[in-house]
Amino acid sequence: MSAPEYPDYVARNVENWTESNAQYGDSRAEQSWAADEITWGVWGVRERDVQVLPDLTGIDVVELGCGTGYISAWLKKAGAAHVCGVDPTPAQLASARRCNEKFGLGIEFVEGVGESVPLPDASFDLAVSEYGASIWADPTKWIPEAARLLRPGGRLVFLRNSTVSLLCMALEGQTESLQRPQRELGKITWEDTGETEFHPPAGELIDILASAGFVLEGLVELYAPEDAKTHEYYKYVTAEWAKQWPAEEIWRARLQPRSS
């Protein structure tokens, strides 16, 4: 897919991710790839504690919005047969491919956006997104795309900011008071960066999943562990705030068999 076909908000988002990769992502990529345990989000909540993923042994996985590809690496090391990471940011894909060559995991990386993924129908058993398509792609488009990519009975697992987090988020970081109406969460363009994100409230997101053929199997709200410290780079939410309210949430859904 050529860049001019991307949604109009993608270019500015890619600029931000390119800068973020230069400041933080690329320098941490190899360290993240080297980890053997799957963790989630800012606070590194362990997969073994939340158990949101299916058995990965021998399955085909696509990561939508893979960034530097460390989630893809963890999934491959955990037993997936084939993993493909998709991302629109060339700089992040370059970091991912460098790490893939170093670690020799045989992961495929493809440039593309979650709204229109350049991969064949019914090619995967699991679609995953951790702060990728889950917040930076239009859910009315990327969730049906995930359904298209999955085989019947396939799983979708994605992590995003929680609704309460977005309601309380000011430009300088999290507050303890409401900062915007819930009706405005569907599409947010941040004043300071020009970056566009999508955070539909739970009711809307459940309807989007159902319309795409998914059945919701679980929703896990993530709090910061008691010993957590505020992240060195992602400082928009403090550990103290996230110990009181869930800053993140993981959604888990299953694709129903398509009617003939």
mmCIF file of C-alpha atoms in Angstrom:
data_model
loop_
_atom_site.group_PDB
_atom_site.id
_atom_site.type_symbol
_atom_site.label_atom_id
_atom_site.label_comp_id
_atom_site.label_asym_id
_atom_site.label_seq_id
_atom_site.Cartn_x
_atom_site.Cartn_y
_atom_site.Cartn_z
ATOM 1 C CA MET A 1 0.000 0.000 0.000
ATOM 2 C CA SER A 2 1.453 3.381 -0.969
ATOM 3 C CA ALA A 3 1.735 6.231 1.503
ATOM 4 C CA PRO A 4 -0.783 8.526 -0.307
ATOM 5 C CA GLU A 5 -3.509 5.946 0.345
ATOM 6 C CA TYR A 6 -3.054 6.147 4.117
ATOM 7 C CA PRO A 7 -5.669 8.004 6.192
ATOM 8 C CA ASP A 8 -4.840 11.711 6.516
ATOM 9 C CA TYR A 9 -3.828 11.479 10.191
ATOM 10 C CA VAL A 10 -1.161 8.810 9.603
ATOM 11 C CA ALA A 11 1.574 11.134 8.307
ATOM 12 C CA ARG A 12 1.673 13.232 11.479
ATOM 13 C CA ASN A 13 1.538 10.136 13.669
ATOM 14 C CA VAL A 14 4.458 8.605 11.753
ATOM 15 C CA GLU A 15 6.468 11.792 12.323
ATOM 16 C CA ASN A 16 5.900 11.441 16.073
ATOM 17 C CA TRP A 17 6.787 7.723 16.098
ATOM 18 C CA THR A 18 9.943 8.405 14.077
ATOM 19 C CA GLU A 19 11.024 10.966 16.664
ATOM 20 C CA SER A 20 10.090 8.669 19.533
ATOM 21 C CA ASN A 21 12.075 5.859 17.959
ATOM 22 C CA ALA A 22 15.137 8.089 17.700
ATOM 23 C CA GLN A 23 14.790 9.281 21.302
ATOM 24 C CA TYR A 24 13.913 5.997 22.995
ATOM 25 C CA GLY A 25 12.624 3.046 20.978
ATOM 26 C CA ASP A 26 15.635 2.174 18.865
ATOM 27 C CA SER A 27 18.103 2.314 21.761
ATOM 28 C CA ARG A 28 15.903 -0.054 23.813
ATOM 29 C CA ALA A 29 14.897 -2.402 21.017
ATOM 30 C CA GLU A 30 17.599 -5.040 21.459
ATOM 31 C CA GLN A 31 17.131 -5.101 25.238
ATOM 32 C CA SER A 32 13.399 -5.649 24.758
ATOM 33 C CA TRP A 33 13.955 -8.364 22.150
ATOM 34 C CA ALA A 34 16.312 -10.200 24.510
ATOM 35 C CA ALA A 35 13.610 -10.652 27.181
ATOM 36 C CA ASP A 36 12.077 -14.114 27.435
ATOM 37 C CA GLU A 37 8.892 -13.253 29.320
ATOM 38 C CA ILE A 38 5.816 -11.681 27.727
ATOM 39 C CA THR A 39 4.734 -8.549 29.586
ATOM 40 C CA TRP A 40 2.104 -5.901 28.914
ATOM 41 C CA GLY A 41 2.013 -2.119 28.920
ATOM 42 C CA VAL A 42 3.871 0.624 30.726
ATOM 43 C CA TRP A 43 4.102 -1.376 33.950
ATOM 44 C CA GLY A 44 5.295 -4.634 32.436
ATOM 45 C CA VAL A 45 2.430 -6.727 33.797
ATOM 46 C CA ARG A 46 3.345 -10.359 33.256
ATOM 47 C CA GLU A 47 1.359 -12.502 30.844
ATOM 48 C CA ARG A 48 1.463 -15.362 33.343
ATOM 49 C CA ASP A 49 -0.460 -13.148 35.780
ATOM 50 C CA VAL A 50 -3.207 -12.035 33.364
ATOM 51 C CA GLN A 51 -3.294 -15.021 30.962
ATOM 52 C CA VAL A 52 -4.917 -13.225 28.042
ATOM 53 C CA LEU A 53 -3.143 -15.102 25.249
ATOM 54 C CA PRO A 54 -4.157 -18.506 23.881
ATOM 55 C CA ASP A 55 -1.665 -21.357 23.556
ATOM 56 C CA LEU A 56 0.916 -20.016 21.099
ATOM 57 C CA THR A 57 2.399 -23.360 20.119
ATOM 58 C CA GLY A 58 2.505 -23.719 16.338
ATOM 59 C CA ILE A 59 0.070 -20.902 15.510
ATOM 60 C CA ASP A 60 0.309 -17.998 13.042
ATOM 61 C CA VAL A 61 0.276 -14.508 14.572
ATOM 62 C CA VAL A 62 0.006 -10.975 13.190
ATOM 63 C CA GLU A 63 0.944 -7.934 15.297
ATOM 64 C CA LEU A 64 -0.861 -4.778 14.182
ATOM 65 C CA GLY A 65 1.253 -1.724 14.933
ATOM 66 C CA CYS A 66 4.382 -3.608 15.929
ATOM 67 C CA GLY A 67 6.782 -0.688 16.413
ATOM 68 C CA THR A 68 10.254 -2.107 16.982
ATOM 69 C CA GLY A 69 8.804 -5.626 17.033
ATOM 70 C CA TYR A 70 9.590 -6.795 20.561
ATOM 71 C CA ILE A 71 6.081 -8.188 21.132
ATOM 72 C CA SER A 72 6.435 -10.150 17.898
ATOM 73 C CA ALA A 73 9.761 -11.466 19.176
ATOM 74 C CA TRP A 74 8.257 -12.603 22.475
ATOM 75 C CA LEU A 75 5.390 -14.360 20.683
ATOM 76 C CA LYS A 76 7.801 -16.180 18.375
ATOM 77 C CA LYS A 77 10.000 -17.285 21.282
ATOM 78 C CA ALA A 78 6.882 -18.470 23.112
ATOM 79 C CA GLY A 79 6.135 -20.987 20.373
ATOM 80 C CA ALA A 80 4.339 -19.279 17.487
ATOM 81 C CA ALA A 81 5.136 -20.890 14.135
ATOM 82 C CA HIS A 82 4.938 -17.721 12.044
ATOM 83 C CA VAL A 83 4.803 -14.119 13.220
ATOM 84 C CA CYS A 84 4.261 -11.066 11.019
ATOM 85 C CA GLY A 85 4.581 -7.519 12.346
ATOM 86 C CA VAL A 86 2.834 -4.651 10.545
ATOM 87 C CA ASP A 87 3.670 -0.968 11.071
ATOM 88 C CA PRO A 88 3.546 2.267 9.014
ATOM 89 C CA THR A 89 6.793 3.766 10.390
ATOM 90 C CA PRO A 90 9.906 2.924 8.345
ATOM 91 C CA ALA A 91 12.276 3.898 11.174
ATOM 92 C CA GLN A 92 10.637 1.496 13.620
ATOM 93 C CA LEU A 93 10.577 -1.294 11.036
ATOM 94 C CA ALA A 94 14.284 -0.726 10.429
ATOM 95 C CA SER A 95 14.912 -1.228 14.163
ATOM 96 C CA ALA A 96 12.750 -4.359 14.122
ATOM 97 C CA ARG A 97 14.523 -5.842 11.118
ATOM 98 C CA ARG A 98 17.940 -5.141 12.622
ATOM 99 C CA CYS A 99 16.934 -6.965 15.802
ATOM 100 C CA ASN A 100 15.377 -9.798 13.833
ATOM 101 C CA GLU A 101 18.644 -10.312 11.976
ATOM 102 C CA LYS A 102 20.621 -10.253 15.224
ATOM 103 C CA PHE A 103 18.365 -12.661 17.105
ATOM 104 C CA GLY A 104 17.607 -14.885 14.109
ATOM 105 C CA LEU A 105 13.909 -15.370 14.861
ATOM 106 C CA GLY A 106 12.661 -15.372 11.274
ATOM 107 C CA ILE A 107 9.880 -12.830 11.849
ATOM 108 C CA GLU A 108 8.273 -11.139 8.838
ATOM 109 C CA PHE A 109 7.813 -7.358 8.903
ATOM 110 C CA VAL A 110 5.493 -5.475 6.543
ATOM 111 C CA GLU A 111 4.904 -1.744 6.141
ATOM 112 C CA GLY A 112 1.230 -0.868 6.412
ATOM 113 C CA VAL A 113 -1.523 0.646 8.538
ATOM 114 C CA GLY A 114 -4.072 -1.202 10.650
ATOM 115 C CA GLU A 115 -6.944 0.209 8.620
ATOM 116 C CA SER A 116 -5.742 -1.575 5.447
ATOM 117 C CA VAL A 117 -3.263 -4.408 5.983
ATOM 118 C CA PRO A 118 -1.455 -5.730 2.871
ATOM 119 C CA LEU A 119 -1.803 -9.398 3.840
ATOM 120 C CA PRO A 120 -4.153 -12.182 2.644
ATOM 121 C CA ASP A 121 -7.495 -13.137 4.177
ATOM 122 C CA ALA A 122 -7.696 -15.872 6.827
ATOM 123 C CA SER A 123 -3.923 -16.150 7.257
ATOM 124 C CA PHE A 124 -3.609 -16.025 11.059
ATOM 125 C CA ASP A 125 -4.861 -17.640 14.250
ATOM 126 C CA LEU A 126 -4.123 -14.660 16.511
ATOM 127 C CA ALA A 127 -4.006 -10.880 16.026
ATOM 128 C CA VAL A 128 -2.269 -8.814 18.709
ATOM 129 C CA SER A 129 -1.892 -5.078 19.260
ATOM 130 C CA GLU A 130 -0.215 -3.377 22.201
ATOM 131 C CA TYR A 131 -0.385 0.413 21.789
ATOM 132 C CA GLY A 132 -0.360 -0.018 18.027
ATOM 133 C CA ALA A 133 -3.436 -0.186 15.847
ATOM 134 C CA SER A 134 -5.309 -0.493 19.150
ATOM 135 C CA ILE A 135 -5.118 3.285 19.688
ATOM 136 C CA TRP A 136 -3.656 4.824 16.516
ATOM 137 C CA ALA A 137 -5.917 3.259 13.900
ATOM 138 C CA ASP A 138 -9.627 3.854 13.398
ATOM 139 C CA PRO A 139 -11.334 0.940 15.217
ATOM 140 C CA THR A 140 -14.229 0.902 12.779
ATOM 141 C CA LYS A 141 -11.634 -0.076 10.160
ATOM 142 C CA TRP A 142 -8.787 -1.901 11.910
ATOM 143 C CA ILE A 143 -10.998 -4.309 13.872
ATOM 144 C CA PRO A 144 -12.787 -5.515 10.693
ATOM 145 C CA GLU A 145 -9.318 -5.828 9.129
ATOM 146 C CA ALA A 146 -8.241 -8.028 12.037
ATOM 147 C CA ALA A 147 -11.338 -10.146 11.437
ATOM 148 C CA ARG A 148 -10.455 -10.443 7.747
ATOM 149 C CA LEU A 149 -6.928 -11.603 8.573
ATOM 150 C CA LEU A 150 -8.059 -14.226 11.092
ATOM 151 C CA ARG A 151 -9.244 -17.757 10.472
ATOM 152 C CA PRO A 152 -12.633 -18.737 11.975
ATOM 153 C CA GLY A 153 -12.263 -19.096 15.719
ATOM 154 C CA GLY A 154 -9.138 -16.907 15.721
ATOM 155 C CA ARG A 155 -8.376 -14.632 18.645
ATOM 156 C CA LEU A 156 -7.865 -10.884 18.919
ATOM 157 C CA VAL A 157 -5.961 -9.520 21.930
ATOM 158 C CA PHE A 158 -5.197 -5.820 22.255
ATOM 159 C CA LEU A 159 -4.052 -3.368 24.905
ATOM 160 C CA ARG A 160 -5.045 0.292 25.028
ATOM 161 C CA ASN A 161 -5.346 3.167 27.493
ATOM 162 C CA SER A 162 -8.328 2.770 29.796
ATOM 163 C CA THR A 163 -11.365 5.003 29.461
ATOM 164 C CA VAL A 164 -10.836 6.536 32.901
ATOM 165 C CA SER A 165 -7.243 7.301 31.927
ATOM 166 C CA LEU A 166 -8.338 9.261 28.862
ATOM 167 C CA LEU A 167 -11.073 11.075 30.746
ATOM 168 C CA CYS A 168 -8.543 12.343 33.285
ATOM 169 C CA MET A 169 -5.571 12.987 30.970
ATOM 170 C CA ALA A 170 -4.389 16.570 30.568
ATOM 171 C CA LEU A 171 -1.505 17.652 28.334
ATOM 172 C CA GLU A 172 0.827 17.668 31.329
ATOM 173 C CA GLY A 173 -0.265 14.191 32.420
ATOM 174 C CA GLN A 174 -2.877 12.380 34.461
ATOM 175 C CA THR A 175 -5.114 14.284 36.880
ATOM 176 C CA GLU A 176 -7.713 13.227 39.422
ATOM 177 C CA SER A 177 -10.517 15.115 37.686
ATOM 178 C CA LEU A 178 -12.389 14.822 34.403
ATOM 179 C CA GLN A 179 -10.697 16.704 31.550
ATOM 180 C CA ARG A 180 -13.029 15.955 28.623
ATOM 181 C CA PRO A 181 -16.484 14.529 27.887
ATOM 182 C CA GLN A 182 -16.718 10.800 27.289
ATOM 183 C CA ARG A 183 -18.533 11.576 24.023
ATOM 184 C CA GLU A 184 -15.270 13.027 22.647
ATOM 185 C CA LEU A 185 -13.088 9.966 23.171
ATOM 186 C CA GLY A 186 -13.756 8.348 19.801
ATOM 187 C CA LYS A 187 -11.117 10.434 18.037
ATOM 188 C CA ILE A 188 -8.666 12.715 19.828
ATOM 189 C CA THR A 189 -6.046 14.950 18.188
ATOM 190 C CA TRP A 190 -3.631 16.166 20.856
ATOM 191 C CA GLU A 191 -2.920 19.904 20.812
ATOM 192 C CA ASP A 192 0.757 19.604 21.718
ATOM 193 C CA THR A 193 1.859 16.954 19.194
ATOM 194 C CA GLY A 194 -0.880 16.936 16.552
ATOM 195 C CA GLU A 195 -1.049 13.172 17.042
ATOM 196 C CA THR A 196 -4.394 11.450 16.480
ATOM 197 C CA GLU A 197 -5.624 8.591 18.658
ATOM 198 C CA PHE A 198 -8.867 6.611 18.910
ATOM 199 C CA HIS A 199 -10.368 5.646 22.285
ATOM 200 C CA PRO A 200 -14.043 4.716 21.913
ATOM 201 C CA PRO A 201 -15.702 3.953 25.274
ATOM 202 C CA ALA A 202 -16.416 0.333 26.145
ATOM 203 C CA GLY A 203 -20.001 0.258 24.902
ATOM 204 C CA GLU A 204 -19.014 1.571 21.474
ATOM 205 C CA LEU A 205 -16.028 -0.753 21.260
ATOM 206 C CA ILE A 206 -18.148 -3.810 22.110
ATOM 207 C CA ASP A 207 -20.522 -2.868 19.280
ATOM 208 C CA ILE A 208 -17.590 -2.480 16.857
ATOM 209 C CA LEU A 209 -16.249 -5.904 17.829
ATOM 210 C CA ALA A 210 -19.666 -7.523 17.442
ATOM 211 C CA SER A 211 -20.238 -5.902 14.041
ATOM 212 C CA ALA A 212 -16.920 -7.355 12.861
ATOM 213 C CA GLY A 213 -17.928 -10.845 13.991
ATOM 214 C CA PHE A 214 -16.124 -11.023 17.331
ATOM 215 C CA VAL A 215 -17.401 -12.334 20.643
ATOM 216 C CA LEU A 216 -15.871 -10.618 23.666
ATOM 217 C CA GLU A 217 -14.146 -13.139 25.917
ATOM 218 C CA GLY A 218 -12.571 -10.889 28.525
ATOM 219 C CA LEU A 219 -11.495 -7.421 29.632
ATOM 220 C CA VAL A 220 -8.594 -7.026 32.064
ATOM 221 C CA GLU A 221 -7.941 -3.663 33.726
ATOM 222 C CA LEU A 222 -4.266 -3.127 34.533
ATOM 223 C CA TYR A 223 -3.039 -1.293 37.613
ATOM 224 C CA ALA A 224 0.568 -0.471 38.418
ATOM 225 C CA PRO A 225 2.142 -3.009 40.839
ATOM 226 C CA GLU A 226 2.725 -1.790 44.380
ATOM 227 C CA ASP A 227 6.485 -1.566 43.804
ATOM 228 C CA ALA A 228 6.187 0.234 40.447
ATOM 229 C CA LYS A 229 8.021 3.483 39.725
ATOM 230 C CA THR A 230 6.981 6.054 37.143
ATOM 231 C CA HIS A 231 8.358 5.043 33.734
ATOM 232 C CA GLU A 232 11.528 6.873 32.679
ATOM 233 C CA TYR A 233 10.115 7.789 29.256
ATOM 234 C CA TYR A 234 6.317 7.341 29.387
ATOM 235 C CA LYS A 235 5.690 9.879 32.136
ATOM 236 C CA TYR A 236 2.163 10.850 31.105
ATOM 237 C CA VAL A 237 0.890 8.612 33.912
ATOM 238 C CA THR A 238 2.582 8.275 37.279
ATOM 239 C CA ALA A 239 2.897 5.042 39.181
ATOM 240 C CA GLU A 240 0.951 6.542 42.098
ATOM 241 C CA TRP A 241 -1.990 7.414 39.835
ATOM 242 C CA ALA A 242 -1.993 3.972 38.226
ATOM 243 C CA LYS A 243 -1.971 2.220 41.589
ATOM 244 C CA GLN A 244 -5.382 3.810 42.280
ATOM 245 C CA TRP A 245 -7.024 3.657 38.838
ATOM 246 C CA PRO A 246 -6.417 1.351 35.861
ATOM 247 C CA ALA A 247 -4.311 3.205 33.286
ATOM 248 C CA GLU A 248 -4.554 0.397 30.744
ATOM 249 C CA GLU A 249 -6.865 -2.416 29.717
ATOM 250 C CA ILE A 250 -6.486 -5.601 27.664
ATOM 251 C CA TRP A 251 -9.369 -6.800 25.484
ATOM 252 C CA ARG A 252 -9.711 -10.411 24.371
ATOM 253 C CA ALA A 253 -12.165 -11.560 21.680
ATOM 254 C CA ARG A 254 -12.811 -14.583 19.454
ATOM 255 C CA LEU A 255 -13.881 -14.504 15.817
ATOM 256 C CA GLN A 256 -17.110 -16.387 15.212
ATOM 257 C CA PRO A 257 -17.231 -18.776 12.232
ATOM 258 C CA ARG A 258 -18.448 -16.949 9.150
ATOM 259 C CA SER A 259 -21.884 -17.939 7.925
ATOM 260 C CA SER A 260 -21.912 -19.648 4.520
#
